[in-house]
């Protein structure tokens, strides 16, 4: 429970400080708007290796919302690939 709570706090701090916006901007710039889902798969896979699924999910949700808003697609188009990348 402590690990999930710490992950929640870190995700909230990243969203409030603008870190999620910067990460989302970098991902969209590198992969392009059409490949935003592949960007989320890659970043979720890398984050999911050392972390528990729940902690990685809580950390990446602010980034997923920001990427979806920036690209102009549904959160499902970004969130489902993120969950798939975390579960590997």
JSON list of C-alpha atoms in Angstrom, two decimals:
[
{"chain": "A", "resi": 1, "resn": "UNK", "atom": "CA", "xyz": [0.00, 0.00, 0.00]},
{"chain": "A", "resi": 2, "resn": "UNK", "atom": "CA", "xyz": [2.88, 2.35, 0.71]},
{"chain": "A", "resi": 3, "resn": "UNK", "atom": "CA", "xyz": [4.41, 1.83, -2.72]},
{"chain": "A", "resi": 4, "resn": "UNK", "atom": "CA", "xyz": [1.11, 2.67, -4.43]},
{"chain": "A", "resi": 5, "resn": "UNK", "atom": "CA", "xyz": [0.69, 5.74, -2.23]},
{"chain": "A", "resi": 6, "resn": "UNK", "atom": "CA", "xyz": [4.19, 6.95, -3.09]},
{"chain": "A", "resi": 7, "resn": "UNK", "atom": "CA", "xyz": [3.53, 6.32, -6.78]},
{"chain": "A", "resi": 8, "resn": "UNK", "atom": "CA", "xyz": [0.32, 8.32, -6.52]},
{"chain": "A", "resi": 9, "resn": "UNK", "atom": "CA", "xyz": [2.13, 11.23, -4.91]},
{"chain": "A", "resi": 10, "resn": "UNK", "atom": "CA", "xyz": [4.89, 11.15, -7.52]},
{"chain": "A", "resi": 11, "resn": "UNK", "atom": "CA", "xyz": [2.35, 11.06, -10.36]},
{"chain": "A", "resi": 12, "resn": "UNK", "atom": "CA", "xyz": [0.43, 13.98, -8.87]},
{"chain": "A", "resi": 13, "resn": "UNK", "atom": "CA", "xyz": [3.62, 16.01, -8.42]},
{"chain": "A", "resi": 14, "resn": "UNK", "atom": "CA", "xyz": [4.62, 15.30, -12.02]},
{"chain": "A", "resi": 15, "resn": "UNK", "atom": "CA", "xyz": [1.21, 16.43, -13.27]},
{"chain": "A", "resi": 16, "resn": "UNK", "atom": "CA", "xyz": [1.17, 19.59, -11.16]},
{"chain": "A", "resi": 17, "resn": "UNK", "atom": "CA", "xyz": [4.75, 20.64, -11.90]},
{"chain": "A", "resi": 18, "resn": "UNK", "atom": "CA", "xyz": [4.38, 20.40, -15.67]},
{"chain": "A", "resi": 19, "resn": "UNK", "atom": "CA", "xyz": [6.62, 17.36, -15.96]},
{"chain": "A", "resi": 20, "resn": "UNK", "atom": "CA", "xyz": [3.84, 15.33, -17.58]},
{"chain": "A", "resi": 21, "resn": "UNK", "atom": "CA", "xyz": [3.40, 18.04, -20.22]},
{"chain": "A", "resi": 22, "resn": "UNK", "atom": "CA", "xyz": [7.13, 18.03, -21.00]},
{"chain": "A", "resi": 23, "resn": "UNK", "atom": "CA", "xyz": [7.27, 14.24, -21.25]},
{"chain": "A", "resi": 24, "resn": "UNK", "atom": "CA", "xyz": [4.17, 14.21, -23.47]},
{"chain": "A", "resi": 25, "resn": "UNK", "atom": "CA", "xyz": [5.60, 16.93, -25.70]},
{"chain": "A", "resi": 26, "resn": "UNK", "atom": "CA", "xyz": [8.85, 15.02, -26.10]},
{"chain": "A", "resi": 27, "resn": "UNK", "atom": "CA", "xyz": [7.06, 11.75, -26.88]},
{"chain": "A", "resi": 28, "resn": "UNK", "atom": "CA", "xyz": [4.80, 13.33, -29.49]},
{"chain": "A", "resi": 29, "resn": "UNK", "atom": "CA", "xyz": [7.73, 15.19, -31.07]},
{"chain": "A", "resi": 30, "resn": "UNK", "atom": "CA", "xyz": [9.86, 12.03, -31.30]},
{"chain": "A", "resi": 31, "resn": "UNK", "atom": "CA", "xyz": [7.19, 9.57, -32.43]},
{"chain": "A", "resi": 32, "resn": "UNK", "atom": "CA", "xyz": [4.76, 11.90, -34.20]},
{"chain": "A", "resi": 33, "resn": "UNK", "atom": "CA", "xyz": [1.06, 12.35, -33.59]},
{"chain": "A", "resi": 34, "resn": "UNK", "atom": "CA", "xyz": [0.10, 9.29, -35.64]},
{"chain": "A", "resi": 35, "resn": "UNK", "atom": "CA", "xyz": [2.36, 7.03, -33.55]},
{"chain": "A", "resi": 36, "resn": "UNK", "atom": "CA", "xyz": [1.48, 8.34, -30.09]},
{"chain": "A", "resi": 37, "resn": "UNK", "atom": "CA", "xyz": [0.15, 4.92, -29.11]},
{"chain": "A", "resi": 38, "resn": "UNK", "atom": "CA", "xyz": [3.54, 3.34, -29.91]},
{"chain": "A", "resi": 39, "resn": "UNK", "atom": "CA", "xyz": [5.21, 5.98, -27.79]},
{"chain": "A", "resi": 40, "resn": "UNK", "atom": "CA", "xyz": [3.02, 5.02, -24.84]},
{"chain": "A", "resi": 41, "resn": "UNK", "atom": "CA", "xyz": [3.75, 1.31, -25.35]},
{"chain": "A", "resi": 42, "resn": "UNK", "atom": "CA", "xyz": [7.50, 1.96, -25.32]},
{"chain": "A", "resi": 43, "resn": "UNK", "atom": "CA", "xyz": [7.51, 4.24, -22.30]},
{"chain": "A", "resi": 44, "resn": "UNK", "atom": "CA", "xyz": [5.15, 1.94, -20.37]},
{"chain": "A", "resi": 45, "resn": "UNK", "atom": "CA", "xyz": [7.34, -1.06, -21.16]},
{"chain": "A", "resi": 46, "resn": "UNK", "atom": "CA", "xyz": [10.42, 0.74, -19.88]},
{"chain": "A", "resi": 47, "resn": "UNK", "atom": "CA", "xyz": [8.64, 1.97, -16.75]},
{"chain": "A", "resi": 48, "resn": "UNK", "atom": "CA", "xyz": [6.98, -1.40, -16.16]},
{"chain": "A", "resi": 49, "resn": "UNK", "atom": "CA", "xyz": [10.22, -3.35, -15.98]},
{"chain": "A", "resi": 50, "resn": "UNK", "atom": "CA", "xyz": [11.40, -2.15, -12.56]},
{"chain": "A", "resi": 51, "resn": "UNK", "atom": "CA", "xyz": [8.00, -1.17, -11.08]},
{"chain": "A", "resi": 52, "resn": "UNK", "atom": "CA", "xyz": [4.84, -2.92, -9.99]},
{"chain": "A", "resi": 53, "resn": "UNK", "atom": "CA", "xyz": [1.93, -2.62, -12.42]},
{"chain": "A", "resi": 54, "resn": "UNK", "atom": "CA", "xyz": [-0.14, -0.42, -10.10]},
{"chain": "A", "resi": 55, "resn": "UNK", "atom": "CA", "xyz": [2.69, 2.01, -9.44]},
{"chain": "A", "resi": 56, "resn": "UNK", "atom": "CA", "xyz": [3.57, 2.29, -13.12]},
{"chain": "A", "resi": 57, "resn": "UNK", "atom": "CA", "xyz": [-0.09, 2.84, -13.97]},
{"chain": "A", "resi": 58, "resn": "UNK", "atom": "CA", "xyz": [-0.47, 5.63, -11.44]},
{"chain": "A", "resi": 59, "resn": "UNK", "atom": "CA", "xyz": [2.77, 7.23, -12.64]},
{"chain": "A", "resi": 60, "resn": "UNK", "atom": "CA", "xyz": [1.82, 7.13, -16.32]},
{"chain": "A", "resi": 61, "resn": "UNK", "atom": "CA", "xyz": [-1.85, 8.18, -16.13]},
{"chain": "A", "resi": 62, "resn": "UNK", "atom": "CA", "xyz": [-1.04, 11.93, -16.11]},
{"chain": "A", "resi": 63, "resn": "UNK", "atom": "CA", "xyz": [1.21, 11.44, -19.14]},
{"chain": "A", "resi": 64, "resn": "UNK", "atom": "CA", "xyz": [-1.48, 9.43, -20.95]},
{"chain": "A", "resi": 65, "resn": "UNK", "atom": "CA", "xyz": [-4.09, 12.15, -20.36]},
{"chain": "A", "resi": 66, "resn": "UNK", "atom": "CA", "xyz": [-1.69, 14.83, -21.54]},
{"chain": "A", "resi": 67, "resn": "UNK", "atom": "CA", "xyz": [-0.70, 12.90, -24.68]},
{"chain": "A", "resi": 68, "resn": "UNK", "atom": "CA", "xyz": [-4.37, 12.23, -25.51]},
{"chain": "A", "resi": 69, "resn": "UNK", "atom": "CA", "xyz": [-5.25, 15.89, -25.07]},
{"chain": "A", "resi": 70, "resn": "UNK", "atom": "CA", "xyz": [-2.24, 17.04, -27.09]},
{"chain": "A", "resi": 71, "resn": "UNK", "atom": "CA", "xyz": [-2.88, 14.65, -29.99]},
{"chain": "A", "resi": 72, "resn": "UNK", "atom": "CA", "xyz": [-6.66, 15.11, -29.86]},
{"chain": "A", "resi": 73, "resn": "UNK", "atom": "CA", "xyz": [-7.70, 11.48, -29.48]},
{"chain": "A", "resi": 74, "resn": "UNK", "atom": "CA", "xyz": [-9.68, 9.53, -26.91]},
{"chain": "A", "resi": 75, "resn": "UNK", "atom": "CA", "xyz": [-7.88, 8.51, -23.75]},
{"chain": "A", "resi": 76, "resn": "UNK", "atom": "CA", "xyz": [-8.57, 4.88, -24.72]},
{"chain": "A", "resi": 77, "resn": "UNK", "atom": "CA", "xyz": [-6.42, 5.23, -27.84]},
{"chain": "A", "resi": 78, "resn": "UNK", "atom": "CA", "xyz": [-3.47, 6.10, -25.59]},
{"chain": "A", "resi": 79, "resn": "UNK", "atom": "CA", "xyz": [-4.41, 4.33, -22.36]},
{"chain": "A", "resi": 80, "resn": "UNK", "atom": "CA", "xyz": [-4.91, 0.82, -23.72]},
{"chain": "A", "resi": 81, "resn": "UNK", "atom": "CA", "xyz": [-1.46, 0.65, -25.34]},
{"chain": "A", "resi": 82, "resn": "UNK", "atom": "CA", "xyz": [-0.04, 2.01, -22.08]},
{"chain": "A", "resi": 83, "resn": "UNK", "atom": "CA", "xyz": [-1.68, -0.78, -20.07]},
{"chain": "A", "resi": 84, "resn": "UNK", "atom": "CA", "xyz": [-0.47, -3.36, -22.60]},
{"chain": "A", "resi": 85, "resn": "UNK", "atom": "CA", "xyz": [3.09, -2.08, -22.28]},
{"chain": "A", "resi": 86, "resn": "UNK", "atom": "CA", "xyz": [2.94, -2.15, -18.50]},
{"chain": "A", "resi": 87, "resn": "UNK", "atom": "CA", "xyz": [1.61, -5.69, -18.35]},
{"chain": "A", "resi": 88, "resn": "UNK", "atom": "CA", "xyz": [4.52, -7.23, -20.26]}
]
